[in-house]
PDB file of C-alpha atoms in Angstrom:
ATOM      1  CA  MET R   1    -172.530-107.307  44.007  1.00 50.00           C
ATOM      2  CA  LYS R   2    -172.400-111.146  43.901  1.00 54.00           C
ATOM      3  CA  SER R   3    -172.319-111.063  48.049  1.00 67.00           C
ATOM      4  CA  TYR R   4    -175.537-109.034  47.870  1.00 65.00           C
ATOM      5  CA  LYS R   5    -177.154-111.511  45.307  1.00 62.00           C
ATOM      6  CA  LYS R   6    -176.169-114.556  47.259  1.00 68.00           C
ATOM      7  CA  LYS R   7    -177.816-113.112  50.404  1.00 71.00           C
ATOM      8  CA  ARG R   8    -180.928-111.927  48.901  1.00 65.00           C
ATOM      9  CA  LYS R   9    -181.285-115.723  47.487  1.00 62.00           C
ATOM     10  CA  ASN R  10    -180.542-116.892  50.974  1.00 70.00           C
ATOM     11  CA  LYS R  11    -183.367-114.759  52.539  1.00 68.00           C
ATOM     12  CA  LEU R  12    -185.687-115.845  49.762  1.00 61.00           C
ATOM     13  CA  LYS R  13    -184.868-119.581  50.601  1.00 63.00           C
ATOM     14  CA  GLN R  14    -185.521-119.037  54.448  1.00 69.00           C
ATOM     15  CA  ARG R  15    -188.752-117.009  53.880  1.00 65.00           C
ATOM     16  CA  ARG R  16    -189.832-120.012  51.633  1.00 60.00           C
ATOM     17  CA  ARG R  17    -189.121-122.539  54.367  1.00 63.00           C
ATOM     18  CA  ARG R  18    -190.731-120.698  57.047  1.00 65.00           C
ATOM     19  CA  LYS R  19    -193.898-120.093  54.918  1.00 55.00           C
ATOM     20  CA  SER R  20    -193.591-123.912  54.105  1.00 53.00           C
ATOM     21  CA  LYS R  21    -193.604-125.034  57.628  1.00 53.00           C
ATOM     22  CA  ILE R  22    -196.657-123.110  58.656  1.00 52.00           C
ATOM     23  CA  GLY R  23    -198.661-124.509  55.625  1.00 50.00           C
ATOM     24  CA  VAL R  24    -198.431-121.665  53.082  1.00 54.00           C
ATOM     25  CA  ASN R  25    -197.935-122.157  49.629  1.00 62.00           C
ATOM     26  CA  THR R  26    -194.887-121.032  48.081  1.00 70.00           C
ATOM     27  CA  PRO R  27    -194.744-121.357  44.320  1.00 79.00           C
ATOM     28  CA  PHE R  28    -191.520-122.633  42.766  1.00 84.00           C
ATOM     29  CA  THR R  29    -189.800-119.723  41.014  1.00 91.00           C
ATOM     30  CA  LEU R  30    -186.675-120.002  38.681  1.00 93.00           C
ATOM     31  CA  SER R  31    -185.015-117.961  35.568  1.00 95.00           C
ATOM     32  CA  ASN R  32    -182.164-118.142  33.471  1.00 95.00           C
ATOM     33  CA  TYR R  33    -180.654-121.293  35.384  1.00 94.00           C
ATOM     34  CA  PRO R  34    -177.598-122.284  33.862  1.00 93.00           C
ATOM     35  CA  LYS R  35    -177.638-126.181  34.597  1.00 95.00           C
ATOM     36  CA  LYS R  36    -179.991-128.984  33.553  1.00 96.00           C
ATOM     37  CA  LEU R  37    -182.508-129.479  35.916  1.00 97.00           C
ATOM     38  CA  GLY R  38    -184.433-133.062  36.856  1.00 96.00           C
ATOM     39  CA  GLY R  39    -187.927-133.844  36.601  1.00 97.00           C
ATOM     40  CA  ARG R  40    -190.421-134.396  39.450  1.00 96.00           C
ATOM     41  CA  THR R  41    -192.819-137.495  40.613  1.00 97.00           C
ATOM     42  CA  ASN R  42    -195.888-137.977  42.788  1.00 97.00           C
ATOM     43  CA  SER R  43    -196.428-134.299  43.587  1.00 95.00           C
ATOM     44  CA  TYR R  44    -198.621-131.107  43.155  1.00 95.00           C
ATOM     45  CA  GLU R  45    -197.358-127.516  41.937  1.00 95.00           C
ATOM     46  CA  TYR R  46    -199.360-124.479  42.178  1.00 95.00           C
ATOM     47  CA  LYS R  47    -198.661-121.191  40.334  1.00 94.00           C
ATOM     48  CA  ILE R  48    -195.125-122.400  39.432  1.00 95.00           C
ATOM     49  CA  ASN R  49    -193.005-119.787  37.449  1.00 96.00           C
ATOM     50  CA  ILE R  50    -190.167-120.934  35.333  1.00 97.00           C
ATOM     51  CA  HIS R  51    -188.348-119.186  32.632  1.00 97.00           C
ATOM     52  CA  ASN R  52    -185.566-119.946  30.214  1.00 97.00           C
ATOM     53  CA  CYS R  53    -184.726-123.324  31.939  1.00 98.00           C
ATOM     54  CA  CYS R  54    -183.508-126.933  30.721  1.00 98.00           C
ATOM     55  CA  PHE R  55    -185.170-130.064  31.819  1.00 98.00           C
ATOM     56  CA  ASN R  56    -183.912-132.114  28.650  1.00 98.00           C
ATOM     57  CA  ASP R  57    -184.017-135.945  29.196  1.00 98.00           C
ATOM     58  CA  ALA R  58    -185.892-135.445  32.543  1.00 98.00           C
ATOM     59  CA  ARG R  59    -188.883-137.635  33.699  1.00 98.00           C
ATOM     60  CA  PHE R  60    -192.367-136.351  35.053  1.00 98.00           C
ATOM     61  CA  TYR R  61    -194.453-138.829  36.663  1.00 98.00           C
ATOM     62  CA  ARG R  62    -197.745-138.318  38.554  1.00 98.00           C
ATOM     63  CA  MET R  63    -197.607-134.743  38.460  1.00 98.00           C
ATOM     64  CA  ARG R  64    -200.294-131.967  38.615  1.00 98.00           C
ATOM     65  CA  TYR R  65    -199.337-128.499  37.613  1.00 97.00           C
ATOM     66  CA  ARG R  66    -202.170-125.647  38.140  1.00 96.00           C
ATOM     67  CA  ALA R  67    -201.787-122.128  36.922  1.00 95.00           C
ATOM     68  CA  GLY R  68    -198.232-120.565  36.491  1.00 95.00           C
ATOM     69  CA  HIS R  69    -195.685-120.243  33.544  1.00 98.00           C
ATOM     70  CA  ILE R  70    -193.082-122.685  32.003  1.00 98.00           C
ATOM     71  CA  THR R  71    -191.918-120.232  29.258  1.00 98.00           C
ATOM     72  CA  TYR R  72    -188.975-120.205  26.668  1.00 98.00           C
ATOM     73  CA  SER R  73    -187.857-123.624  28.379  1.00 98.00           C
ATOM     74  CA  PHE R  74    -186.357-126.842  26.999  1.00 98.00           C
ATOM     75  CA  LEU R  75    -187.913-129.752  28.010  1.00 98.00           C
ATOM     76  CA  ARG R  76    -186.432-132.025  24.976  1.00 98.00           C
ATOM     77  CA  ARG R  77    -186.730-135.934  25.053  1.00 98.00           C
ATOM     78  CA  VAL R  78    -188.562-135.809  28.273  1.00 98.00           C
ATOM     79  CA  GLU R  79    -191.044-138.693  29.610  1.00 98.00           C
ATOM     80  CA  PHE R  80    -194.350-137.322  30.603  1.00 98.00           C
ATOM     81  CA  ASP R  81    -196.188-139.964  32.227  1.00 98.00           C
ATOM     82  CA  ASN R  82    -199.591-139.494  33.768  1.00 98.00           C
ATOM     83  CA  VAL R  83    -199.390-135.482  34.091  1.00 98.00           C
ATOM     84  CA  ASP R  84    -201.995-132.840  34.290  1.00 98.00           C
ATOM     85  CA  TYR R  85    -201.420-129.189  33.378  1.00 98.00           C
ATOM     86  CA  ILE R  86    -203.907-127.043  34.347  1.00 98.00           C
ATOM     87  CA  TYR R  87    -203.909-123.427  32.905  1.00 97.00           C
ATOM     88  CA  VAL R  88    -200.218-123.295  32.573  1.00 98.00           C
ATOM     89  CA  ASN R  89    -198.483-120.721  29.957  1.00 98.00           C
ATOM     90  CA  PHE R  90    -195.937-122.633  28.097  1.00 98.00           C
ATOM     91  CA  LYS R  91    -195.497-119.846  25.407  1.00 97.00           C
ATOM     92  CA  ASN R  92    -192.045-120.671  23.252  1.00 98.00           C
ATOM     93  CA  THR R  93    -191.088-123.870  25.200  1.00 98.00           C
ATOM     94  CA  SER R  94    -189.701-126.966  23.300  1.00 98.00           C
ATOM     95  CA  PHE R  95    -190.936-130.338  23.612  1.00 98.00           C
ATOM     96  CA  LYS R  96    -188.822-131.909  20.837  1.00 97.00           C
ATOM     97  CA  ASN R  97    -188.702-135.629  20.643  1.00 98.00           C
ATOM     98  CA  SER R  98    -190.324-136.174  24.081  1.00 98.00           C
ATOM     99  CA  SER R  99    -193.071-138.835  24.885  1.00 97.00           C
ATOM    100  CA  PHE R 100    -196.372-138.205  26.484  1.00 97.00           C
ATOM    101  CA  ASN R 101    -198.590-140.774  27.833  1.00 97.00           C
ATOM    102  CA  GLN R 102    -201.825-140.037  29.841  1.00 97.00           C
ATOM    103  CA  VAL R 103    -201.250-136.306  30.096  1.00 97.00           C
ATOM    104  CA  VAL R 104    -203.787-133.402  29.860  1.00 97.00           C
ATOM    105  CA  PHE R 105    -203.384-130.045  28.981  1.00 97.00           C
ATOM    106  CA  ASN R 106    -206.431-128.101  30.134  1.00 97.00           C
ATOM    107  CA  GLY R 107    -206.708-124.244  29.369  1.00 97.00           C
ATOM    108  CA  CYS R 108    -202.858-124.128  28.600  1.00 98.00           C
ATOM    109  CA  ASN R 109    -201.087-121.592  26.288  1.00 98.00           C
ATOM    110  CA  LEU R 110    -199.364-123.530  23.829  1.00 97.00           C
ATOM    111  CA  THR R 111    -198.579-120.788  21.368  1.00 97.00           C
ATOM    112  CA  GLY R 112    -194.913-121.134  19.934  1.00 97.00           C
ATOM    113  CA  ILE R 113    -194.212-124.695  21.177  1.00 96.00           C
ATOM    114  CA  ASP R 114    -192.193-127.292  19.304  1.00 95.00           C
ATOM    115  CA  PHE R 115    -193.670-130.677  19.416  1.00 95.00           C
ATOM    116  CA  SER R 116    -191.766-132.294  16.458  1.00 93.00           C
ATOM    117  CA  GLY R 117    -190.780-135.618  16.876  1.00 94.00           C
ATOM    118  CA  CYS R 118    -192.825-136.371  19.683  1.00 94.00           C
ATOM    119  CA  LYS R 119    -194.715-139.416  20.650  1.00 94.00           C
ATOM    120  CA  PHE R 120    -198.557-139.217  22.028  1.00 94.00           C
ATOM    121  CA  LYS R 121    -200.496-141.491  23.821  1.00 94.00           C
ATOM    122  CA  ASP R 122    -203.903-140.892  25.397  1.00 94.00           C
ATOM    123  CA  VAL R 123    -203.187-137.077  25.443  1.00 95.00           C
ATOM    124  CA  TYR R 124    -205.698-134.374  25.874  1.00 95.00           C
ATOM    125  CA  PHE R 125    -205.744-130.739  24.804  1.00 96.00           C
ATOM    126  CA  ILE R 126    -208.791-129.082  26.389  1.00 96.00           C
ATOM    127  CA  ASN R 127    -209.687-125.296  25.311  1.00 95.00           C
ATOM    128  CA  CYS R 128    -206.022-124.707  24.922  1.00 96.00           C
ATOM    129  CA  LYS R 129    -204.563-121.722  22.728  1.00 96.00           C
ATOM    130  CA  ILE R 130    -202.605-123.531  19.903  1.00 95.00           C
ATOM    131  CA  ASP R 131    -201.015-122.286  16.800  1.00 94.00           C
ATOM    132  CA  TYR R 132    -202.594-123.466  13.497  1.00 90.00           C
ATOM    133  CA  SER R 133    -199.393-125.262  12.499  1.00 86.00           C
ATOM    134  CA  THR R 134    -199.257-127.363  15.893  1.00 89.00           C
ATOM    135  CA  LYS R 135    -202.812-128.186  15.578  1.00 88.00           C
ATOM    136  CA  THR R 136    -201.918-130.243  12.348  1.00 83.00           C
ATOM    137  CA  ILE R 137    -199.469-132.341  14.457  1.00 80.00           C
ATOM    138  CA  LEU R 138    -201.891-132.658  17.534  1.00 85.00           C
ATOM    139  CA  ASN R 139    -204.924-133.486  15.632  1.00 81.00           C
ATOM    140  CA  LYS R 140    -203.068-136.676  14.379  1.00 75.00           C
ATOM    141  CA  ASN R 141    -201.965-137.893  17.614  1.00 70.00           C
ATOM    142  CA  GLY R 142    -204.204-136.274  20.632  1.00 70.00           C
ATOM    143  CA  TYR R 143    -207.816-135.437  21.170  1.00 83.00           C
ATOM    144  CA  ILE R 144    -208.197-131.490  20.835  1.00 92.00           C
ATOM    145  CA  ILE R 145    -211.355-130.494  22.621  1.00 91.00           C
ATOM    146  CA  ASN R 146    -213.176-127.164  22.623  1.00 89.00           C
ATOM    147  CA  ASN R 147    -216.526-127.934  23.484  1.00 85.00           C
ATOM    148  CA  LEU R 148    -217.562-129.462  26.514  1.00 88.00           C
ATOM    149  CA  GLN R 149    -221.460-129.268  26.340  1.00 88.00           C
ATOM    150  CA  PHE R 150    -222.520-132.580  27.419  1.00 91.00           C
ATOM    151  CA  LYS R 151    -225.120-133.845  30.111  1.00 93.00           C
ATOM    152  CA  TYR R 152    -224.852-136.031  33.356  1.00 95.00           C
ATOM    153  CA  SER R 153    -227.310-137.157  36.068  1.00 96.00           C
ATOM    154  CA  ASP R 154    -228.010-135.630  39.235  1.00 96.00           C
ATOM    155  CA  LEU R 155    -226.978-138.908  41.045  1.00 97.00           C
ATOM    156  CA  LEU R 156    -223.267-138.534  39.544  1.00 97.00           C
ATOM    157  CA  LYS R 157    -223.276-134.760  40.537  1.00 96.00           C
ATOM    158  CA  ASN R 158    -224.309-135.780  44.079  1.00 97.00           C
ATOM    159  CA  THR R 159    -221.662-138.662  44.164  1.00 97.00           C
ATOM    160  CA  LEU R 160    -219.054-136.379  43.079  1.00 97.00           C
ATOM    161  CA  LEU R 161    -219.823-133.859  45.558  1.00 96.00           C
ATOM    162  CA  LYS R 162    -219.219-136.308  48.390  1.00 96.00           C
ATOM    163  CA  THR R 163    -215.699-137.062  47.172  1.00 96.00           C
ATOM    164  CA  LYS R 164    -214.768-133.857  48.948  1.00 94.00           C
ATOM    165  CA  ASP R 165    -214.962-135.725  52.239  1.00 94.00           C
ATOM    166  CA  ASN R 166    -211.922-137.933  51.218  1.00 95.00           C
ATOM    167  CA  LYS R 167    -209.058-135.699  51.088  1.00 93.00           C
ATOM    168  CA  SER R 168    -207.016-138.224  49.424  1.00 96.00           C
ATOM    169  CA  LEU R 169    -209.046-138.202  46.528  1.00 97.00           C
ATOM    170  CA  GLU R 170    -210.139-134.565  46.090  1.00 95.00           C
ATOM    171  CA  ASN R 171    -207.139-132.872  47.862  1.00 94.00           C
ATOM    172  CA  TYR R 172    -205.836-131.269  44.582  1.00 95.00           C
ATOM    173  CA  ASN R 173    -209.609-130.665  43.273  1.00 94.00           C
ATOM    174  CA  ILE R 174    -209.699-133.015  40.295  1.00 97.00           C
ATOM    175  CA  LEU R 175    -213.098-134.018  39.764  1.00 97.00           C
ATOM    176  CA  LEU R 176    -214.360-131.074  41.555  1.00 95.00           C
ATOM    177  CA  THR R 177    -213.453-127.181  41.094  1.00 92.00           C
ATOM    178  CA  LYS R 178    -212.517-125.114  44.329  1.00 87.00           C
ATOM    179  CA  GLN R 179    -216.366-123.849  44.209  1.00 89.00           C
ATOM    180  CA  ASN R 180    -217.204-127.681  44.629  1.00 89.00           C
ATOM    181  CA  LYS R 181    -218.928-128.194  41.313  1.00 92.00           C
ATOM    182  CA  ALA R 182    -217.981-130.757  38.836  1.00 94.00           C
ATOM    183  CA  ASN R 183    -214.767-130.262  36.930  1.00 95.00           C
ATOM    184  CA  LYS R 184    -216.282-130.760  33.197  1.00 95.00           C
ATOM    185  CA  ALA R 185    -212.919-131.199  31.476  1.00 95.00           C
ATOM    186  CA  MET R 186    -211.902-133.880  33.953  1.00 97.00           C
ATOM    187  CA  LEU R 187    -215.340-135.460  34.127  1.00 97.00           C
ATOM    188  CA  TYR R 188    -215.590-135.415  30.176  1.00 95.00           C
ATOM    189  CA  ILE R 189    -212.326-137.689  30.143  1.00 96.00           C
ATOM    190  CA  LEU R 190    -213.550-140.076  32.578  1.00 96.00           C
ATOM    191  CA  LEU R 191    -216.857-140.280  30.705  1.00 96.00           C
ATOM    192  CA  LYS R 192    -215.148-141.397  27.531  1.00 93.00           C
ATOM    193  CA  LYS R 193    -213.519-144.362  29.193  1.00 94.00           C
ATOM    194  CA  PHE R 194    -216.535-145.246  31.498  1.00 97.00           C
ATOM    195  CA  THR R 195    -220.282-145.256  32.044  1.00 97.00           C
ATOM    196  CA  GLU R 196    -221.852-143.375  34.494  1.00 97.00           C
ATOM    197  CA  GLU R 197    -222.882-146.238  36.479  1.00 97.00           C
ATOM    198  CA  ASP R 198    -219.144-147.467  36.588  1.00 98.00           C
ATOM    199  CA  ILE R 199    -217.975-144.140  37.930  1.00 98.00           C
ATOM    200  CA  ILE R 200    -220.689-144.093  40.487  1.00 98.00           C
ATOM    201  CA  ILE R 201    -220.261-147.417  41.848  1.00 98.00           C
ATOM    202  CA  PHE R 202    -216.358-146.844  42.026  1.00 98.00           C
ATOM    203  CA  LEU R 203    -216.322-143.434  43.606  1.00 98.00           C
ATOM    204  CA  THR R 204    -219.063-144.333  46.376  1.00 97.00           C
ATOM    205  CA  LYS R 205    -216.835-147.264  47.099  1.00 97.00           C
ATOM    206  CA  ALA R 206    -213.328-145.085  47.149  1.00 97.00           C
ATOM    207  CA  ILE R 207    -215.038-142.248  49.318  1.00 97.00           C
ATOM    208  CA  ASN R 208    -214.882-144.634  52.366  1.00 96.00           C
ATOM    209  CA  THR R 209    -211.898-146.795  51.416  1.00 96.00           C
ATOM    210  CA  ASN R 210    -209.425-144.942  49.371  1.00 96.00           C
ATOM    211  CA  LYS R 211    -206.108-144.101  50.930  1.00 95.00           C
ATOM    212  CA  THR R 212    -203.983-143.459  48.065  1.00 95.00           C
ATOM    213  CA  GLN R 213    -203.729-139.787  47.149  1.00 97.00           C
ATOM    214  CA  MET R 214    -204.762-138.854  43.770  1.00 97.00           C
ATOM    215  CA  TYR R 215    -202.719-136.416  41.830  1.00 97.00           C
ATOM    216  CA  THR R 216    -204.119-136.596  38.255  1.00 98.00           C
ATOM    217  CA  ILE R 217    -207.221-137.599  36.368  1.00 98.00           C
ATOM    218  CA  HIS R 218    -205.401-140.610  34.895  1.00 98.00           C
ATOM    219  CA  ASP R 219    -205.136-141.616  38.734  1.00 98.00           C
ATOM    220  CA  TYR R 220    -208.642-142.269  38.658  1.00 98.00           C
ATOM    221  CA  ILE R 221    -208.805-144.005  35.383  1.00 98.00           C
ATOM    222  CA  ASN R 222    -205.961-146.229  36.166  1.00 98.00           C
ATOM    223  CA  SER R 223    -207.702-147.051  39.805  1.00 97.00           C
ATOM    224  CA  MET R 224    -210.880-147.664  37.914  1.00 98.00           C
ATOM    225  CA  CYS R 225    -209.256-149.968  35.378  1.00 97.00           C
ATOM    226  CA  LYS R 226    -207.476-151.919  38.168  1.00 97.00           C
ATOM    227  CA  TYR R 227    -210.959-152.191  39.979  1.00 97.00           C
ATOM    228  CA  TYR R 228    -212.887-153.219  36.877  1.00 96.00           C
ATOM    229  CA  LYS R 229    -209.876-155.537  36.114  1.00 95.00           C
ATOM    230  CA  ILE R 230    -209.810-154.002  32.313  1.00 93.00           C
ATOM    231  CA  ASP R 231    -206.940-152.674  30.190  1.00 86.00           C
ATOM    232  CA  VAL R 232    -205.725-149.251  30.761  1.00 77.00           C
TER     233      VAL R 232
END
């Protein structure tokens, strides 16, 4: 029985490698892994599927997760720095005693979550499904946003559309959706920090000169703070 499982796992690994070589997305999948796992840095993960795994004491830095599941898992005493979670299901996951800096949860399922003992700085919870008891913690420590009704100019809209011409900016659909429309959740966060004029000036220059890969909305914010020589 064990040899069969081993052969099956090896076949799946080989299949993933073949797909990766030809550029086909191969979502990371792992369940009931007995050992503690490490964090990730400077990467994009699409449709990740993790169930009942342990990442305690890990670090996640400059990561963008889009779609997928991280459920019934343990991420205690973890350092989250500059991370975007977009439409990720975290049902019954524990973040106990973790720290969150420049983190965005957009459209995530956060039911059954343990945020006790956590520290938050520049954290946004946008259109997330959250238990009432958890909301009392998050309201004091983050921004819970459920209404994204706001206006912006045609000039900003057209400037955003031009960012798709530079893959280091919009390879991972941060300011634009896959349908080439403004990502209102990310734009909302950007407009809380900068004026439309500031954003247009920066993006116009970045479209032609930027070579640094953007993974998160806070990559934009940090770059703009550096450009305008202001504190983050």
